[in-house]
Short mmCIF file of C-alpha atoms and ligand atoms in Angstrom, two decimals:
data_model
loop_
_atom_site.label_atom_id
_atom_site.label_comp_id
_atom_site.label_asym_id
_atom_site.label_seq_id
_atom_site.Cartn_x
_atom_site.Cartn_y
_atom_site.Cartn_z
CA MET A 1 -6.80 -6.32 -48.96
CA THR A 2 -9.28 -3.51 -47.97
CA MET A 3 -8.83 0.54 -48.01
CA GLN A 4 -11.44 1.83 -45.20
CA GLY A 5 -9.47 4.08 -44.17
CA ASP A 6 -9.79 3.11 -40.47
CA ALA A 7 -6.12 4.50 -39.50
CA TYR A 8 -4.48 7.88 -39.05
CA LEU A 9 -2.01 9.72 -38.00
CA LYS A 10 -2.25 11.76 -35.14
CA CYS A 11 -0.58 14.60 -32.80
CA ILE A 12 -0.29 13.89 -29.61
CA ASP A 13 -0.62 17.22 -28.11
CA PRO A 14 -4.78 17.51 -27.21
CA GLN A 15 -4.57 21.83 -27.94
CA CYS A 16 -3.23 20.63 -31.17
CA GLY A 17 -4.56 17.45 -32.62
CA LEU A 18 -3.16 17.99 -35.94
CA GLU A 19 -4.31 15.00 -38.41
CA TYR A 20 -1.85 13.38 -41.32
CA PRO A 21 -3.38 10.14 -43.36
CA ILE A 22 -1.46 7.01 -43.04
CA GLU A 23 0.64 7.54 -46.01
CA SER A 24 2.06 10.09 -44.09
CA THR A 25 5.87 10.63 -43.86
CA ASN A 26 5.80 12.73 -41.37
CA VAL A 27 7.21 11.88 -37.56
CA GLN A 28 6.16 14.85 -36.56
CA CYS A 29 3.25 16.82 -37.08
CA ASP A 30 3.17 20.41 -38.57
CA LYS A 31 3.70 22.15 -34.80
CA GLY A 32 6.82 19.88 -33.76
CA HIS A 33 4.88 17.31 -32.08
CA LEU A 34 4.72 13.40 -31.84
CA LEU A 35 2.40 11.49 -33.63
CA ASP A 36 0.44 9.02 -32.59
CA VAL A 37 -1.56 6.36 -35.17
CA LYS A 38 -4.83 5.78 -34.58
CA TYR A 39 -7.71 3.45 -35.48
CA LYS A 40 -11.15 4.35 -35.87
CA LYS A 41 -12.43 0.74 -35.44
CA THR A 42 -12.60 -1.26 -31.80
CA PRO A 43 -10.97 -5.09 -32.36
CA SER A 44 -13.65 -8.09 -30.72
CA THR A 45 -12.11 -9.38 -28.25
CA ASN A 46 -12.93 -12.46 -30.00
CA LEU A 47 -9.26 -12.43 -31.21
CA LYS A 48 -7.50 -12.93 -28.09
CA ASP A 49 -8.60 -16.65 -29.14
CA VAL A 50 -7.83 -16.06 -32.72
CA PHE A 51 -4.01 -14.51 -31.13
CA SER A 52 -4.07 -18.28 -29.48
CA ASN A 53 -4.83 -20.08 -32.42
CA ARG A 54 -1.88 -18.68 -34.34
CA ARG A 55 0.17 -19.83 -31.82
CA ASN A 56 0.20 -22.81 -34.18
CA PRO A 57 1.14 -21.25 -37.70
CA GLN A 58 -0.65 -23.59 -39.99
CA GLY A 59 2.19 -22.22 -42.84
CA SER A 60 1.88 -19.02 -41.98
CA ILE A 61 5.42 -17.12 -41.32
CA PHE A 62 2.66 -13.98 -40.18
CA ASN A 63 1.95 -16.50 -37.49
CA GLU A 64 4.76 -17.72 -36.33
CA SER A 65 5.78 -13.95 -36.31
CA GLY A 66 5.25 -12.57 -32.28
CA VAL A 67 4.41 -9.47 -33.95
CA TRP A 68 1.83 -10.02 -37.08
CA ARG A 69 0.40 -12.64 -34.77
CA PHE A 70 -1.46 -9.29 -34.11
CA ARG A 71 -1.86 -8.11 -36.55
CA GLU A 72 -5.29 -6.59 -36.23
CA LEU A 73 -3.95 -4.68 -32.90
CA LEU A 74 -1.99 -2.48 -34.99
CA ASN A 75 -2.99 -2.87 -38.48
CA PHE A 76 -1.91 0.53 -40.53
CA CYS A 77 -1.98 -0.89 -44.25
CA GLN A 78 -5.63 -2.42 -43.54
CA ILE A 79 -5.05 -5.31 -44.25
CA ASP A 80 -8.32 -8.37 -44.58
CA THR A 81 -7.23 -11.40 -45.00
CA GLU A 82 -5.04 -14.47 -44.11
CA ASN A 83 -3.56 -15.22 -47.44
CA ILE A 84 -0.09 -15.06 -46.77
CA ASP A 85 1.06 -14.01 -50.36
CA GLU A 86 -1.33 -10.84 -50.25
CA CYS A 87 -0.07 -10.53 -46.67
CA SER A 88 3.94 -10.61 -47.81
CA LYS A 89 3.22 -7.90 -50.73
CA TYR A 90 2.86 -5.62 -47.27
CA LEU A 91 4.04 -7.30 -44.46
CA VAL A 92 7.57 -6.97 -43.44
CA SER A 93 9.39 -9.61 -41.80
CA LEU A 94 12.18 -11.68 -41.16
CA ASP A 95 10.67 -14.91 -42.17
CA GLY A 96 7.88 -14.38 -39.29
CA ALA A 97 11.36 -14.39 -36.52
CA GLU A 98 10.31 -11.10 -34.91
CA GLY A 99 9.14 -11.64 -31.68
CA ARG A 100 8.81 -15.23 -32.23
CA GLN A 101 10.52 -16.33 -29.41
CA SER A 102 9.99 -13.91 -26.71
CA LYS A 103 7.98 -14.73 -23.73
CA PRO A 104 7.76 -14.31 -20.36
CA TYR A 105 10.30 -16.26 -18.51
CA GLN A 106 10.36 -17.37 -14.67
CA MET A 107 14.23 -17.77 -13.28
CA SER A 108 13.94 -18.27 -9.61
CA LYS A 109 17.69 -17.14 -8.79
CA ALA A 110 16.62 -13.68 -10.49
CA ALA A 111 13.35 -13.82 -8.31
CA GLU A 112 15.25 -14.42 -5.53
CA PHE A 113 17.85 -12.11 -5.95
CA VAL A 114 15.31 -9.25 -5.97
CA GLY A 115 13.77 -10.97 -3.34
CA ILE A 116 10.12 -11.59 -5.14
CA SER A 117 8.47 -15.45 -4.64
CA SER A 118 9.10 -17.08 -8.48
CA ASN A 119 5.71 -17.36 -8.87
CA ASN A 120 5.36 -13.43 -9.23
CA LEU A 121 8.53 -12.83 -11.49
CA TRP A 122 8.60 -12.87 -14.66
CA LEU A 123 11.22 -11.65 -17.30
CA GLN A 124 10.87 -11.16 -21.14
CA PRO A 125 14.09 -11.68 -23.12
CA GLU A 126 13.34 -9.58 -25.99
CA GLY A 127 17.50 -10.42 -27.28
CA TYR A 128 16.27 -13.39 -28.53
CA ASN A 129 15.03 -11.78 -31.99
CA PRO A 130 17.02 -12.40 -34.82
CA SER A 131 19.01 -9.18 -34.05
CA GLY A 132 19.34 -9.74 -30.83
CA SER A 133 17.44 -6.65 -29.52
CA PHE A 134 13.48 -5.87 -29.36
CA LYS A 135 14.08 -2.98 -31.75
CA ASP A 136 13.09 -5.71 -34.31
CA ASN A 137 9.52 -5.97 -33.26
CA GLY A 138 9.44 -1.99 -33.59
CA MET A 139 11.49 -1.96 -36.50
CA SER A 140 9.42 -4.64 -39.15
CA THR A 141 6.32 -2.55 -38.26
CA ALA A 142 8.19 0.92 -39.74
CA VAL A 143 10.11 -0.86 -42.76
CA THR A 144 6.35 -2.13 -43.40
CA HIS A 145 5.58 1.25 -43.45
CA ALA A 146 8.40 2.87 -45.58
CA LYS A 147 7.95 0.02 -47.66
CA MET A 148 4.20 0.99 -48.25
CA ILE A 149 5.09 4.65 -49.47
CA GLY A 150 7.84 3.51 -51.45
CA ALA A 151 10.76 4.26 -49.71
CA LYS A 152 13.89 3.54 -51.07
CA LYS A 153 16.18 4.52 -47.92
CA ILE A 154 15.93 4.16 -44.33
CA VAL A 155 18.06 6.51 -41.76
CA CYS A 156 18.27 6.14 -38.15
CA ALA A 157 20.87 7.20 -35.28
CA SER A 158 21.65 4.20 -32.89
CA THR A 159 23.42 3.35 -29.68
CA GLY A 160 24.04 0.00 -31.16
CA ASN A 161 21.13 -1.97 -31.47
CA THR A 162 18.53 0.31 -33.84
CA SER A 163 21.42 -0.04 -36.62
CA ALA A 164 21.52 -3.34 -35.96
CA SER A 165 17.92 -3.87 -36.78
CA ALA A 166 17.91 -1.58 -38.73
CA GLY A 167 20.37 -3.35 -41.28
CA MET A 168 18.63 -6.52 -40.98
CA PHE A 169 15.71 -6.02 -42.34
CA ALA A 170 16.75 -3.20 -45.08
CA ALA A 171 18.93 -6.15 -46.27
CA ASN A 172 16.02 -8.66 -46.28
CA GLU A 173 13.66 -6.15 -47.88
CA GLY A 174 16.74 -4.67 -50.35
CA ILE A 175 17.04 -1.39 -49.62
CA ASN A 176 19.59 0.93 -48.65
CA CYS A 177 20.75 2.04 -44.88
CA ASP A 178 22.40 4.51 -43.46
CA VAL A 179 23.48 5.09 -39.63
CA TYR A 180 24.10 7.75 -38.08
CA ILE A 181 26.64 6.39 -35.16
CA PRO A 182 28.38 8.21 -32.12
CA ALA A 183 32.02 7.61 -32.78
CA GLY A 184 33.48 4.95 -30.49
CA GLN A 185 30.30 4.69 -28.37
CA ILE A 186 28.97 1.56 -29.55
CA ALA A 187 29.83 -1.93 -28.48
CA PRO A 188 31.56 -3.76 -31.27
CA GLY A 189 29.29 -7.24 -31.36
CA LYS A 190 26.85 -4.32 -32.44
CA LEU A 191 28.55 -1.94 -34.83
CA SER A 192 29.84 -5.39 -36.49
CA GLN A 193 26.03 -6.48 -37.37
CA ALA A 194 25.13 -3.25 -38.93
CA TYR A 195 28.64 -3.57 -41.22
CA GLN A 196 27.76 -6.99 -41.52
CA PHE A 197 24.30 -6.53 -43.41
CA GLY A 198 25.86 -3.47 -45.78
CA ALA A 199 24.69 -0.95 -43.63
CA GLN A 200 26.28 2.68 -44.50
CA ILE A 201 27.85 3.92 -41.40
CA ILE A 202 27.94 7.71 -40.42
CA GLU A 203 30.28 8.46 -37.63
CA VAL A 204 29.37 11.43 -36.00
CA ASP A 205 31.69 13.08 -33.35
CA GLY A 206 29.87 13.52 -30.49
CA ASN A 207 27.23 11.49 -28.30
CA PHE A 208 23.55 9.84 -29.47
CA ASP A 209 21.98 13.04 -29.02
CA ASP A 210 24.45 14.82 -31.43
CA ALA A 211 23.84 11.27 -33.94
CA LEU A 212 19.69 11.67 -33.59
CA LYS A 213 20.10 15.22 -34.62
CA GLN A 214 21.94 15.06 -37.99
CA SER A 215 20.58 11.82 -39.03
CA LEU A 216 16.94 13.17 -38.77
CA GLU A 217 18.47 16.47 -40.84
CA ASP A 218 19.79 14.09 -43.77
CA ALA A 219 16.58 12.04 -43.45
CA GLN A 220 14.97 15.09 -44.53
CA ASN A 221 17.22 16.85 -46.78
CA HIS A 222 17.83 13.14 -49.09
CA GLU A 223 14.46 12.17 -48.97
CA GLY A 224 15.53 9.38 -46.21
CA TYR A 225 13.01 7.34 -44.74
CA THR A 226 13.00 8.17 -40.10
CA VAL A 227 13.41 4.40 -38.50
CA ASN A 228 13.87 5.95 -34.93
CA SER A 229 11.56 5.69 -32.31
CA ILE A 230 10.23 9.12 -32.89
CA ASN A 231 8.85 6.94 -35.79
CA PRO A 232 4.96 6.17 -34.39
CA PHE A 233 4.72 2.69 -36.51
CA ARG A 234 7.71 1.65 -34.18
CA ILE A 235 5.41 2.36 -31.50
CA GLU A 236 3.40 -0.21 -33.30
CA GLY A 237 5.10 -2.85 -33.43
CA GLN A 238 6.82 -2.56 -29.83
CA LYS A 239 3.05 -2.75 -28.69
CA THR A 240 3.81 -6.73 -28.93
CA ILE A 241 6.08 -6.97 -26.21
CA PRO A 242 3.08 -6.53 -23.87
CA PHE A 243 0.61 -7.98 -25.96
CA ARG A 244 2.58 -10.98 -25.27
CA ALA A 245 3.74 -10.89 -21.84
CA LEU A 246 -0.37 -9.99 -21.11
CA GLU A 247 -1.38 -13.32 -23.95
CA TYR A 248 1.24 -15.49 -21.78
CA LEU A 249 -1.19 -13.94 -18.43
CA ASN A 250 -4.40 -14.74 -19.76
CA TRP A 251 -4.82 -11.52 -20.52
CA GLU A 252 -4.96 -10.60 -16.49
CA SER A 253 -3.07 -7.90 -15.98
CA PRO A 254 0.18 -8.35 -13.69
CA ASP A 255 1.23 -4.93 -10.83
CA TRP A 256 4.03 -3.79 -12.82
CA ILE A 257 5.69 -3.91 -16.29
CA VAL A 258 9.46 -2.90 -15.69
CA TYR A 259 11.58 -1.24 -18.58
CA PRO A 260 15.22 0.37 -18.74
CA GLY A 261 14.40 3.47 -20.23
CA GLY A 262 16.56 5.10 -22.81
CA ALA A 263 14.69 7.55 -25.62
CA LEU A 264 12.04 5.83 -23.94
CA GLY A 265 10.07 4.23 -27.07
CA ASN A 266 9.14 1.24 -24.78
CA THR A 267 7.78 3.21 -22.31
CA SER A 268 5.61 5.05 -24.99
CA SER A 269 5.13 1.79 -26.88
CA CYS A 270 3.88 -0.27 -23.47
CA GLY A 271 1.70 3.29 -22.34
CA LYS A 272 -0.02 3.50 -25.70
CA ALA A 273 -0.93 -0.84 -25.89
CA LEU A 274 -2.16 -0.68 -22.28
CA MET A 275 -4.21 2.55 -23.03
CA GLU A 276 -5.63 1.04 -26.01
CA LEU A 277 -6.34 -2.35 -24.44
CA TYR A 278 -8.17 -0.79 -21.57
CA GLU A 279 -9.97 1.23 -23.51
CA TRP A 280 -11.32 -1.69 -26.03
CA GLY A 281 -12.17 -3.34 -22.60
CA TRP A 282 -9.45 -5.95 -23.30
CA ILE A 283 -7.87 -5.47 -19.42
CA LYS A 284 -9.83 -4.53 -16.50
CA LYS A 285 -6.83 -3.71 -14.56
CA ILE A 286 -4.01 -1.18 -16.11
CA PRO A 287 -0.49 -2.61 -15.07
CA ARG A 288 2.12 0.47 -13.51
CA ILE A 289 5.04 1.23 -15.52
CA ALA A 290 8.38 1.30 -14.07
CA VAL A 291 10.63 3.41 -16.02
CA ILE A 292 14.94 1.83 -14.62
CA ASN A 293 17.75 4.98 -16.07
CA SER A 294 20.66 4.26 -15.59
CA GLU A 295 22.04 6.61 -12.61
CA GLY A 296 24.49 8.62 -15.86
CA ALA A 297 21.70 9.31 -18.17
CA SER A 298 18.87 10.26 -15.92
CA THR A 299 16.79 13.00 -17.87
CA LEU A 300 13.60 11.33 -16.74
CA SER A 301 13.91 10.00 -13.25
CA ASP A 302 15.17 13.61 -12.67
CA LEU A 303 12.55 15.36 -13.92
CA TYR A 304 9.80 13.09 -12.57
CA ASN A 305 10.68 12.90 -9.31
CA GLY A 306 11.50 16.81 -8.85
CA LYS A 307 15.19 16.50 -8.70
CA PHE A 308 15.19 19.68 -10.92
CA GLU A 309 14.06 22.74 -9.62
CA GLY A 310 11.67 20.88 -7.53
CA GLU A 311 9.10 20.51 -9.84
CA GLU A 312 7.84 17.23 -10.71
CA LEU A 313 7.49 16.91 -14.27
CA ARG A 314 3.81 14.98 -15.43
CA TRP A 315 2.05 14.83 -18.51
CA ASN A 316 -0.75 16.78 -16.76
CA LYS A 317 -3.69 15.56 -19.33
CA GLY A 318 -1.37 16.81 -22.18
CA LYS A 319 -0.72 20.04 -20.56
CA PRO A 320 3.16 19.26 -19.73
CA ASN A 321 5.41 21.91 -18.75
CA THR A 322 7.52 21.48 -21.84
CA ASP A 323 9.69 24.75 -20.40
CA LEU A 324 11.42 22.72 -17.28
CA ILE A 325 12.38 20.40 -19.75
CA THR A 326 13.80 22.93 -22.55
CA LYS A 327 16.19 24.62 -19.11
CA TYR A 328 17.48 21.39 -17.83
CA TYR A 329 18.82 20.89 -21.17
CA ASP A 330 19.67 24.20 -21.34
CA HIS A 331 21.68 23.72 -17.52
CA LEU A 332 23.02 20.10 -19.22
CA ASP A 333 24.66 21.46 -21.80
CA LYS A 334 25.69 24.79 -19.73
CA GLU A 335 27.30 22.69 -16.87
CA GLY A 336 29.04 20.51 -19.85
CA ILE A 337 27.02 17.41 -18.37
CA ARG A 338 27.03 13.87 -21.19
CA PRO A 339 24.75 10.99 -20.17
CA LYS A 340 28.00 8.36 -18.65
CA THR A 341 27.01 5.04 -18.56
CA LYS A 342 28.66 1.68 -20.33
CA ALA A 343 25.22 0.38 -20.54
CA THR A 344 25.94 2.49 -23.37
CA ALA A 345 22.72 1.39 -25.32
CA ILE A 346 20.47 3.92 -22.55
CA GLN A 347 23.19 6.36 -22.62
CA ILE A 348 21.10 8.86 -23.82
CA GLY A 349 20.67 13.05 -22.13
CA ARG A 350 17.53 13.87 -24.34
CA PRO A 351 14.81 11.18 -25.02
CA ALA A 352 13.08 11.58 -27.87
CA ASN A 353 9.89 10.18 -26.89
CA ILE A 354 10.04 11.95 -23.58
CA LEU A 355 6.07 13.48 -24.46
CA LYS A 356 5.09 9.82 -24.66
CA GLY A 357 7.06 9.02 -22.02
CA LEU A 358 5.20 11.04 -19.23
CA ARG A 359 1.86 10.08 -21.14
CA ALA A 360 2.45 6.12 -20.09
CA LEU A 361 3.66 7.27 -16.94
CA GLU A 362 0.44 9.41 -16.27
CA PHE A 363 -1.99 6.39 -17.17
CA THR A 364 -0.35 3.62 -15.62
CA ASN A 365 0.11 5.11 -11.93
CA GLY A 366 4.23 4.79 -12.99
CA VAL A 367 7.85 5.53 -11.12
CA ALA A 368 10.88 6.04 -13.00
CA THR A 369 14.32 5.32 -11.06
CA THR A 370 18.01 5.39 -11.53
CA VAL A 371 20.48 1.72 -10.83
CA SER A 372 23.91 2.02 -11.26
CA ASP A 373 26.41 0.67 -13.29
CA SER A 374 27.52 -1.68 -11.18
CA GLU A 375 23.97 -2.80 -10.38
CA MET A 376 23.03 -3.55 -13.62
CA LEU A 377 26.38 -5.46 -13.82
CA ASP A 378 24.79 -7.64 -11.33
CA GLY A 379 21.31 -7.66 -12.74
CA MET A 380 22.76 -8.89 -16.16
CA SER A 381 24.49 -11.08 -14.07
CA VAL A 382 22.11 -13.13 -12.33
CA VAL A 383 19.39 -13.33 -15.52
CA GLY A 384 22.76 -15.36 -17.08
CA LEU A 385 22.40 -18.11 -14.32
CA ASN A 386 19.10 -19.03 -14.77
CA GLY A 387 20.56 -19.80 -18.36
CA PHE A 388 19.53 -16.82 -20.01
CA ASP A 389 21.16 -13.97 -21.92
CA CYS A 390 20.96 -10.02 -21.29
CA GLU A 391 23.22 -7.18 -22.02
CA MET A 392 23.73 -4.27 -19.64
CA ALA A 393 21.31 -1.88 -20.17
CA SER A 394 18.81 -4.85 -19.97
CA GLY A 395 19.83 -5.90 -16.27
CA ALA A 396 18.72 -2.31 -15.41
CA SER A 397 15.27 -4.07 -14.93
CA VAL A 398 15.90 -6.96 -12.45
CA VAL A 399 17.96 -4.55 -10.56
CA GLY A 400 14.80 -1.10 -10.87
CA ILE A 401 12.43 -4.64 -9.31
CA LYS A 402 15.18 -4.77 -6.43
CA LYS A 403 15.61 -1.68 -5.58
CA LEU A 404 11.57 -0.44 -6.40
CA MET A 405 10.91 -4.02 -3.80
CA ASP A 406 13.53 -2.04 -1.22
CA GLU A 407 11.97 0.92 -1.49
CA GLU A 408 8.35 -1.27 -0.83
CA ILE A 409 7.01 0.70 -4.00
CA ILE A 410 6.92 -2.63 -5.48
CA LYS A 411 4.94 -4.99 -2.48
CA LYS A 412 5.63 -8.40 -1.77
CA ASP A 413 2.81 -10.17 -3.44
CA ASP A 414 2.77 -7.98 -6.12
CA THR A 415 3.05 -9.46 -10.07
CA VAL A 416 5.90 -7.81 -12.11
CA VAL A 417 6.89 -8.94 -15.77
CA GLY A 418 10.76 -6.89 -15.75
CA ILE A 419 11.29 -6.59 -20.08
CA LEU A 420 15.24 -7.73 -20.42
CA THR A 421 15.39 -5.74 -24.53
CA GLY A 422 18.32 -7.34 -25.30
CA ARG A 423 20.97 -10.10 -25.61
CA GLN A 424 24.59 -10.04 -24.84
CA LYS A 425 27.17 -8.06 -27.30
CA ASP A 426 29.80 -6.98 -25.79
CA ALA A 427 31.79 -9.99 -25.15
CA MET A 428 34.16 -9.08 -22.29
CA LEU A 429 31.72 -7.46 -20.13
CA PRO A 430 31.29 -10.84 -18.54
CA VAL A 431 34.51 -12.25 -19.06
CA ASP A 432 35.53 -8.70 -16.59
CA TYR A 433 32.72 -8.90 -14.15
CA HIS A 434 33.57 -13.37 -13.48
CA LYS A 435 37.26 -12.30 -13.10
CA ASN A 436 37.08 -9.91 -10.06
CA PRO A 437 35.97 -12.06 -7.05
CA GLU A 438 34.81 -8.75 -5.40
CA ASN A 439 31.50 -8.77 -7.79
CA LYS A 440 28.37 -10.24 -5.43
CA PHE A 441 27.44 -13.48 -8.96
CA ALA A 442 31.37 -13.84 -9.76
CA ILE A 443 32.61 -17.34 -10.73
CA PRO A 444 36.23 -16.05 -10.93
CA PRO A 445 38.44 -18.79 -13.16
CA LYS A 446 40.46 -21.36 -11.31
CA SER A 447 44.37 -22.11 -12.93
C1 PLP B 501 17.18 0.48 -26.80
C2 PLP B 501 17.37 -0.13 -25.68
C3 PLP B 501 17.13 0.54 -24.68
C4 PLP B 501 16.18 1.77 -24.41
O1 PLP B 501 14.87 1.23 -25.15
P1 PLP B 501 13.97 3.23 -25.45
O2 PLP B 501 12.67 2.59 -26.08
O3 PLP B 501 15.35 3.81 -26.32
O4 PLP B 501 14.39 3.57 -23.88
C5 PLP B 501 17.59 -0.43 -24.11
N1 PLP B 501 18.12 -1.50 -23.84
C6 PLP B 501 18.33 -2.54 -25.11
C7 PLP B 501 19.01 -3.52 -24.94
C8 PLP B 501 18.20 -1.68 -25.83
O5 PLP B 501 18.77 -1.77 -27.27
ZN1 ZN B 502 0.49 19.19 -32.85
#
């Protein structure tokens, strides 16, 4: 363990640029902008071999972990040792399980459905994480930082999977966890996990955006440590999702990486990962990011595609028109428009990471679009027919790819990685889907 002061926090707004020490618990700069974890040193590309060798874990849970295997690329703890006992003092891991099982797979029926050759489409099931969603990638790093600064309690708002993940790591580390949920709007399979892990549930009368607001206020007033994706350390851990995809492809960039869009933490982390890898000379080509919103919660897609007041919102080299975002939210409030989709994981009207998301889209020449609930169910179901399991929000990646193919934005010979963000926790959804013979992939029961 050496403390070289290599890592620090920096405001993402280039005009502001405030910096903070790595031990800071601020999730925003003093002017209210989002923060990035920054590193002064350039990691050597020789690490590609180190990471590959660690796939034979040689008795280390930190090599087994699909997050900590890449620890030199998210080394905010400044760890400089392979000693397991020494690492265990700092790094939070569920015995190496986070990110361990997730890598890209080829799924022929999904490929046929979207219209891409089976060799050019990979889907990466992040649902095979210990709490059942990609959130574990970022939660292991956020809780590592919480532990580093001696936090006694972590706090989050959740559409379900964040609370399951936070509850799991908190229980395993022996710290408290408060979870703010929009009452009645969480899949029972997710809520039950938070209870099971002993988290304190706080029901908020409102939607996710209201729950997040209240949790941030309470965290500030009662010394809680916020683990929502506005926490820059969450973003660091989620960088390993594209790392694993790229490693699998021998660090040859695909043409596209596709995510469902909720609070846009994933979009932000993918963008940051690609910005860093490109700057460090690890990749030559920049994959384009596609973000798939639900039609019923389409803030990013609306603003990015100029559906509101005719202006296409852009990061604009760090000078985004934030007034347009404010006006859009005012418009939602005034018209009483609430985010509405059965894919509750992405039922978010005010994506907290929207500016980092815009930055990611600008850097990667990305796109944003929307899909309907019934399309997402088809996407979810075709993944099932390949023997893989994912939840409805993850189906957005699959049908999003199909839509962009149909629109010829994704070209026929493009290589595409779609992220399947979570596993099925809404038990009746597939049952209801298959009972209805009208559904595209339904196999109705016989009697
Ligand atoms: C949280 C979540 C999302 C949304 O991810 P963001 O990073 O908030 O955009 C999508 N799918 C699943 C299954 C999730 O749990
Ligand atoms: Zn700032």
